[in-house]
């Protein structure tokens, strides 16, 4: 099957609300185990460096593509429901949103406008 890294940019998905059965994965022979990334030395490991090991450019591209696809899907379901004009998000915009969401979970302020 397709993996995140194998999916071409032109690959499209049909967003549907349905239950899908996924049979258990069959493994063929021994698989490598353990970490697949070289982690920075503990004294060099910043929170951002650790985060970037999990959210590399491939993940950001995937999230942006599917955010925009899902927005289009939702808007097509009921075009009169969404009054504000939609513009597609890009990687920088999504990184800003995720960063602010994380920061808002760590630093609690009394009002939303204080962020």
mmCIF file with all atom_site columns, C-alpha atoms in Angstrom:
data_model
loop_
_atom_site.group_PDB
_atom_site.id
_atom_site.type_symbol
_atom_site.label_atom_id
_atom_site.label_alt_id
_atom_site.label_comp_id
_atom_site.label_asym_id
_atom_site.label_entity_id
_atom_site.label_seq_id
_atom_site.pdbx_PDB_ins_code
_atom_site.Cartn_x
_atom_site.Cartn_y
_atom_site.Cartn_z
_atom_site.occupancy
_atom_site.B_iso_or_equiv
_atom_site.pdbx_formal_charge
_atom_site.auth_seq_id
_atom_site.auth_comp_id
_atom_site.auth_asym_id
_atom_site.auth_atom_id
_atom_site.pdbx_PDB_model_num
ATOM 1   C CA . UNK A 1 1   ? 0.000   0.000   0.000  1.00 0.00 ? 1   UNK A CA 1
ATOM 2   C CA . UNK A 1 2   ? 0.915   3.659   -0.226 1.00 0.00 ? 2   UNK A CA 1
ATOM 3   C CA . UNK A 1 3   ? 2.829   5.217   2.590  1.00 0.00 ? 3   UNK A CA 1
ATOM 4   C CA . UNK A 1 4   ? 3.146   8.906   3.399  1.00 0.00 ? 4   UNK A CA 1
ATOM 5   C CA . UNK A 1 5   ? 6.484   9.132   1.607  1.00 0.00 ? 5   UNK A CA 1
ATOM 6   C CA . UNK A 1 6   ? 5.241   7.209   -1.472 1.00 0.00 ? 6   UNK A CA 1
ATOM 7   C CA . UNK A 1 7   ? 2.148   9.299   -2.154 1.00 0.00 ? 7   UNK A CA 1
ATOM 8   C CA . UNK A 1 8   ? 2.767   11.555  -5.161 1.00 0.00 ? 8   UNK A CA 1
ATOM 9   C CA . UNK A 1 9   ? 1.746   15.198  -4.985 1.00 0.00 ? 9   UNK A CA 1
ATOM 10  C CA . UNK A 1 10  ? -0.990  14.553  -7.569 1.00 0.00 ? 10  UNK A CA 1
ATOM 11  C CA . UNK A 1 11  ? -2.510  11.680  -5.556 1.00 0.00 ? 11  UNK A CA 1
ATOM 12  C CA . UNK A 1 12  ? -6.060  12.571  -4.564 1.00 0.00 ? 12  UNK A CA 1
ATOM 13  C CA . UNK A 1 13  ? -8.286  11.179  -1.867 1.00 0.00 ? 13  UNK A CA 1
ATOM 14  C CA . UNK A 1 14  ? -12.046 11.032  -1.695 1.00 0.00 ? 14  UNK A CA 1
ATOM 15  C CA . UNK A 1 15  ? -13.142 12.184  1.769  1.00 0.00 ? 15  UNK A CA 1
ATOM 16  C CA . UNK A 1 16  ? -16.097 10.039  2.798  1.00 0.00 ? 16  UNK A CA 1
ATOM 17  C CA . UNK A 1 17  ? -17.776 9.256   6.066  1.00 0.00 ? 17  UNK A CA 1
ATOM 18  C CA . UNK A 1 18  ? -17.819 5.489   6.199  1.00 0.00 ? 18  UNK A CA 1
ATOM 19  C CA . UNK A 1 19  ? -16.389 2.684   8.236  1.00 0.00 ? 19  UNK A CA 1
ATOM 20  C CA . UNK A 1 20  ? -13.587 0.813   6.533  1.00 0.00 ? 20  UNK A CA 1
ATOM 21  C CA . UNK A 1 21  ? -12.185 -2.515  7.649  1.00 0.00 ? 21  UNK A CA 1
ATOM 22  C CA . UNK A 1 22  ? -8.408  -2.644  7.673  1.00 0.00 ? 22  UNK A CA 1
ATOM 23  C CA . UNK A 1 23  ? -7.103  -6.195  7.928  1.00 0.00 ? 23  UNK A CA 1
ATOM 24  C CA . UNK A 1 24  ? -4.119  -6.754  10.220 1.00 0.00 ? 24  UNK A CA 1
ATOM 25  C CA . UNK A 1 25  ? -0.746  -6.070  8.606  1.00 0.00 ? 25  UNK A CA 1
ATOM 26  C CA . UNK A 1 26  ? 1.150   -9.135  7.476  1.00 0.00 ? 26  UNK A CA 1
ATOM 27  C CA . UNK A 1 27  ? 4.865   -9.033  8.115  1.00 0.00 ? 27  UNK A CA 1
ATOM 28  C CA . UNK A 1 28  ? 7.277   -10.702 5.750  1.00 0.00 ? 28  UNK A CA 1
ATOM 29  C CA . UNK A 1 29  ? 10.410  -11.816 7.504  1.00 0.00 ? 29  UNK A CA 1
ATOM 30  C CA . UNK A 1 30  ? 12.437  -10.069 10.160 1.00 0.00 ? 30  UNK A CA 1
ATOM 31  C CA . UNK A 1 31  ? 12.047  -6.318  10.408 1.00 0.00 ? 31  UNK A CA 1
ATOM 32  C CA . UNK A 1 32  ? 14.582  -3.851  11.781 1.00 0.00 ? 32  UNK A CA 1
ATOM 33  C CA . UNK A 1 33  ? 13.790  -2.745  15.303 1.00 0.00 ? 33  UNK A CA 1
ATOM 34  C CA . UNK A 1 34  ? 14.725  0.270   17.371 1.00 0.00 ? 34  UNK A CA 1
ATOM 35  C CA . UNK A 1 35  ? 15.210  3.916   16.508 1.00 0.00 ? 35  UNK A CA 1
ATOM 36  C CA . UNK A 1 36  ? 15.655  4.796   12.866 1.00 0.00 ? 36  UNK A CA 1
ATOM 37  C CA . UNK A 1 37  ? 16.853  8.349   13.511 1.00 0.00 ? 37  UNK A CA 1
ATOM 38  C CA . UNK A 1 38  ? 20.107  9.492   14.974 1.00 0.00 ? 38  UNK A CA 1
ATOM 39  C CA . UNK A 1 39  ? 19.132  11.567  17.952 1.00 0.00 ? 39  UNK A CA 1
ATOM 40  C CA . UNK A 1 40  ? 21.191  14.594  18.953 1.00 0.00 ? 40  UNK A CA 1
ATOM 41  C CA . UNK A 1 41  ? 23.342  14.338  22.034 1.00 0.00 ? 41  UNK A CA 1
ATOM 42  C CA . UNK A 1 42  ? 21.314  15.084  25.150 1.00 0.00 ? 42  UNK A CA 1
ATOM 43  C CA . UNK A 1 43  ? 23.191  18.315  25.832 1.00 0.00 ? 43  UNK A CA 1
ATOM 44  C CA . UNK A 1 44  ? 22.463  19.474  22.247 1.00 0.00 ? 44  UNK A CA 1
ATOM 45  C CA . UNK A 1 45  ? 18.833  18.346  22.152 1.00 0.00 ? 45  UNK A CA 1
ATOM 46  C CA . UNK A 1 46  ? 16.574  21.382  22.162 1.00 0.00 ? 46  UNK A CA 1
ATOM 47  C CA . UNK A 1 47  ? 12.800  20.912  22.345 1.00 0.00 ? 47  UNK A CA 1
ATOM 48  C CA . UNK A 1 48  ? 12.585  22.199  18.774 1.00 0.00 ? 48  UNK A CA 1
ATOM 49  C CA . UNK A 1 49  ? 15.190  19.699  17.526 1.00 0.00 ? 49  UNK A CA 1
ATOM 50  C CA . UNK A 1 50  ? 13.241  16.836  19.094 1.00 0.00 ? 50  UNK A CA 1
ATOM 51  C CA . UNK A 1 51  ? 9.962   18.138  17.653 1.00 0.00 ? 51  UNK A CA 1
ATOM 52  C CA . UNK A 1 52  ? 11.512  18.388  14.177 1.00 0.00 ? 52  UNK A CA 1
ATOM 53  C CA . UNK A 1 53  ? 12.490  14.724  14.314 1.00 0.00 ? 53  UNK A CA 1
ATOM 54  C CA . UNK A 1 54  ? 8.792   13.896  14.478 1.00 0.00 ? 54  UNK A CA 1
ATOM 55  C CA . UNK A 1 55  ? 7.465   16.653  12.211 1.00 0.00 ? 55  UNK A CA 1
ATOM 56  C CA . UNK A 1 56  ? 9.788   16.689  9.213  1.00 0.00 ? 56  UNK A CA 1
ATOM 57  C CA . UNK A 1 57  ? 9.039   18.428  5.900  1.00 0.00 ? 57  UNK A CA 1
ATOM 58  C CA . UNK A 1 58  ? 7.188   15.375  4.579  1.00 0.00 ? 58  UNK A CA 1
ATOM 59  C CA . UNK A 1 59  ? 4.769   15.482  7.512  1.00 0.00 ? 59  UNK A CA 1
ATOM 60  C CA . UNK A 1 60  ? 4.182   19.237  7.134  1.00 0.00 ? 60  UNK A CA 1
ATOM 61  C CA . UNK A 1 61  ? 3.522   18.863  3.404  1.00 0.00 ? 61  UNK A CA 1
ATOM 62  C CA . UNK A 1 62  ? 1.087   16.017  4.125  1.00 0.00 ? 62  UNK A CA 1
ATOM 63  C CA . UNK A 1 63  ? -0.760  18.032  6.787  1.00 0.00 ? 63  UNK A CA 1
ATOM 64  C CA . UNK A 1 64  ? -1.056  21.084  4.533  1.00 0.00 ? 64  UNK A CA 1
ATOM 65  C CA . UNK A 1 65  ? -2.286  19.047  1.579  1.00 0.00 ? 65  UNK A CA 1
ATOM 66  C CA . UNK A 1 66  ? -4.922  17.244  3.637  1.00 0.00 ? 66  UNK A CA 1
ATOM 67  C CA . UNK A 1 67  ? -6.008  20.365  5.522  1.00 0.00 ? 67  UNK A CA 1
ATOM 68  C CA . UNK A 1 68  ? -6.732  22.050  2.200  1.00 0.00 ? 68  UNK A CA 1
ATOM 69  C CA . UNK A 1 69  ? -8.408  18.958  0.758  1.00 0.00 ? 69  UNK A CA 1
ATOM 70  C CA . UNK A 1 70  ? -10.612 18.572  3.819  1.00 0.00 ? 70  UNK A CA 1
ATOM 71  C CA . UNK A 1 71  ? -11.566 22.251  3.767  1.00 0.00 ? 71  UNK A CA 1
ATOM 72  C CA . UNK A 1 72  ? -12.645 21.879  0.142  1.00 0.00 ? 72  UNK A CA 1
ATOM 73  C CA . UNK A 1 73  ? -14.641 18.762  1.015  1.00 0.00 ? 73  UNK A CA 1
ATOM 74  C CA . UNK A 1 74  ? -16.446 20.486  3.899  1.00 0.00 ? 74  UNK A CA 1
ATOM 75  C CA . UNK A 1 75  ? -17.223 23.569  1.823  1.00 0.00 ? 75  UNK A CA 1
ATOM 76  C CA . UNK A 1 76  ? -18.686 21.442  -0.970 1.00 0.00 ? 76  UNK A CA 1
ATOM 77  C CA . UNK A 1 77  ? -21.019 19.664  1.479  1.00 0.00 ? 77  UNK A CA 1
ATOM 78  C CA . UNK A 1 78  ? -22.867 22.890  2.324  1.00 0.00 ? 78  UNK A CA 1
ATOM 79  C CA . UNK A 1 79  ? -21.592 25.919  0.374  1.00 0.00 ? 79  UNK A CA 1
ATOM 80  C CA . UNK A 1 80  ? -24.028 28.303  2.105  1.00 0.00 ? 80  UNK A CA 1
ATOM 81  C CA . UNK A 1 81  ? -22.838 27.367  5.610  1.00 0.00 ? 81  UNK A CA 1
ATOM 82  C CA . UNK A 1 82  ? -19.384 28.906  5.384  1.00 0.00 ? 82  UNK A CA 1
ATOM 83  C CA . UNK A 1 83  ? -19.644 32.656  4.931  1.00 0.00 ? 83  UNK A CA 1
ATOM 84  C CA . UNK A 1 84  ? -15.946 33.541  5.200  1.00 0.00 ? 84  UNK A CA 1
ATOM 85  C CA . UNK A 1 85  ? -13.789 33.181  2.133  1.00 0.00 ? 85  UNK A CA 1
ATOM 86  C CA . UNK A 1 86  ? -11.328 30.286  2.378  1.00 0.00 ? 86  UNK A CA 1
ATOM 87  C CA . UNK A 1 87  ? -7.741  30.535  1.232  1.00 0.00 ? 87  UNK A CA 1
ATOM 88  C CA . UNK A 1 88  ? -5.489  27.513  1.165  1.00 0.00 ? 88  UNK A CA 1
ATOM 89  C CA . UNK A 1 89  ? -3.005  27.258  4.014  1.00 0.00 ? 89  UNK A CA 1
ATOM 90  C CA . UNK A 1 90  ? 0.726   26.835  3.466  1.00 0.00 ? 90  UNK A CA 1
ATOM 91  C CA . UNK A 1 91  ? 3.430   25.213  5.599  1.00 0.00 ? 91  UNK A CA 1
ATOM 92  C CA . UNK A 1 92  ? 4.433   28.442  7.378  1.00 0.00 ? 92  UNK A CA 1
ATOM 93  C CA . UNK A 1 93  ? 0.832   29.242  8.274  1.00 0.00 ? 93  UNK A CA 1
ATOM 94  C CA . UNK A 1 94  ? 0.240   25.730  9.617  1.00 0.00 ? 94  UNK A CA 1
ATOM 95  C CA . UNK A 1 95  ? 3.499   25.793  11.606 1.00 0.00 ? 95  UNK A CA 1
ATOM 96  C CA . UNK A 1 96  ? 2.401   29.096  13.151 1.00 0.00 ? 96  UNK A CA 1
ATOM 97  C CA . UNK A 1 97  ? -0.996  27.672  14.073 1.00 0.00 ? 97  UNK A CA 1
ATOM 98  C CA . UNK A 1 98  ? 0.461   24.488  15.607 1.00 0.00 ? 98  UNK A CA 1
ATOM 99  C CA . UNK A 1 99  ? 3.120   26.507  17.450 1.00 0.00 ? 99  UNK A CA 1
ATOM 100 C CA . UNK A 1 100 ? 0.526   28.859  18.902 1.00 0.00 ? 100 UNK A CA 1
ATOM 101 C CA . UNK A 1 101 ? -1.678  25.928  19.897 1.00 0.00 ? 101 UNK A CA 1
ATOM 102 C CA . UNK A 1 102 ? 1.220   24.294  21.750 1.00 0.00 ? 102 UNK A CA 1
ATOM 103 C CA . UNK A 1 103 ? 2.220   27.598  23.379 1.00 0.00 ? 103 UNK A CA 1
ATOM 104 C CA . UNK A 1 104 ? -1.365  28.215  24.493 1.00 0.00 ? 104 UNK A CA 1
ATOM 105 C CA . UNK A 1 105 ? -1.379  24.799  26.155 1.00 0.00 ? 105 UNK A CA 1
ATOM 106 C CA . UNK A 1 106 ? 1.857   25.527  28.030 1.00 0.00 ? 106 UNK A CA 1
ATOM 107 C CA . UNK A 1 107 ? 1.387   29.190  28.967 1.00 0.00 ? 107 UNK A CA 1
ATOM 108 C CA . UNK A 1 108 ? -2.118  29.821  30.288 1.00 0.00 ? 108 UNK A CA 1
ATOM 109 C CA . UNK A 1 109 ? -3.386  33.381  29.938 1.00 0.00 ? 109 UNK A CA 1
ATOM 110 C CA . UNK A 1 110 ? -6.774  34.633  31.149 1.00 0.00 ? 110 UNK A CA 1
ATOM 111 C CA . UNK A 1 111 ? -8.028  35.825  27.740 1.00 0.00 ? 111 UNK A CA 1
ATOM 112 C CA . UNK A 1 112 ? -7.505  34.609  24.179 1.00 0.00 ? 112 UNK A CA 1
ATOM 113 C CA . UNK A 1 113 ? -6.561  38.091  22.946 1.00 0.00 ? 113 UNK A CA 1
ATOM 114 C CA . UNK A 1 114 ? -3.554  38.100  25.297 1.00 0.00 ? 114 UNK A CA 1
ATOM 115 C CA . UNK A 1 115 ? -1.751  35.608  23.086 1.00 0.00 ? 115 UNK A CA 1
#
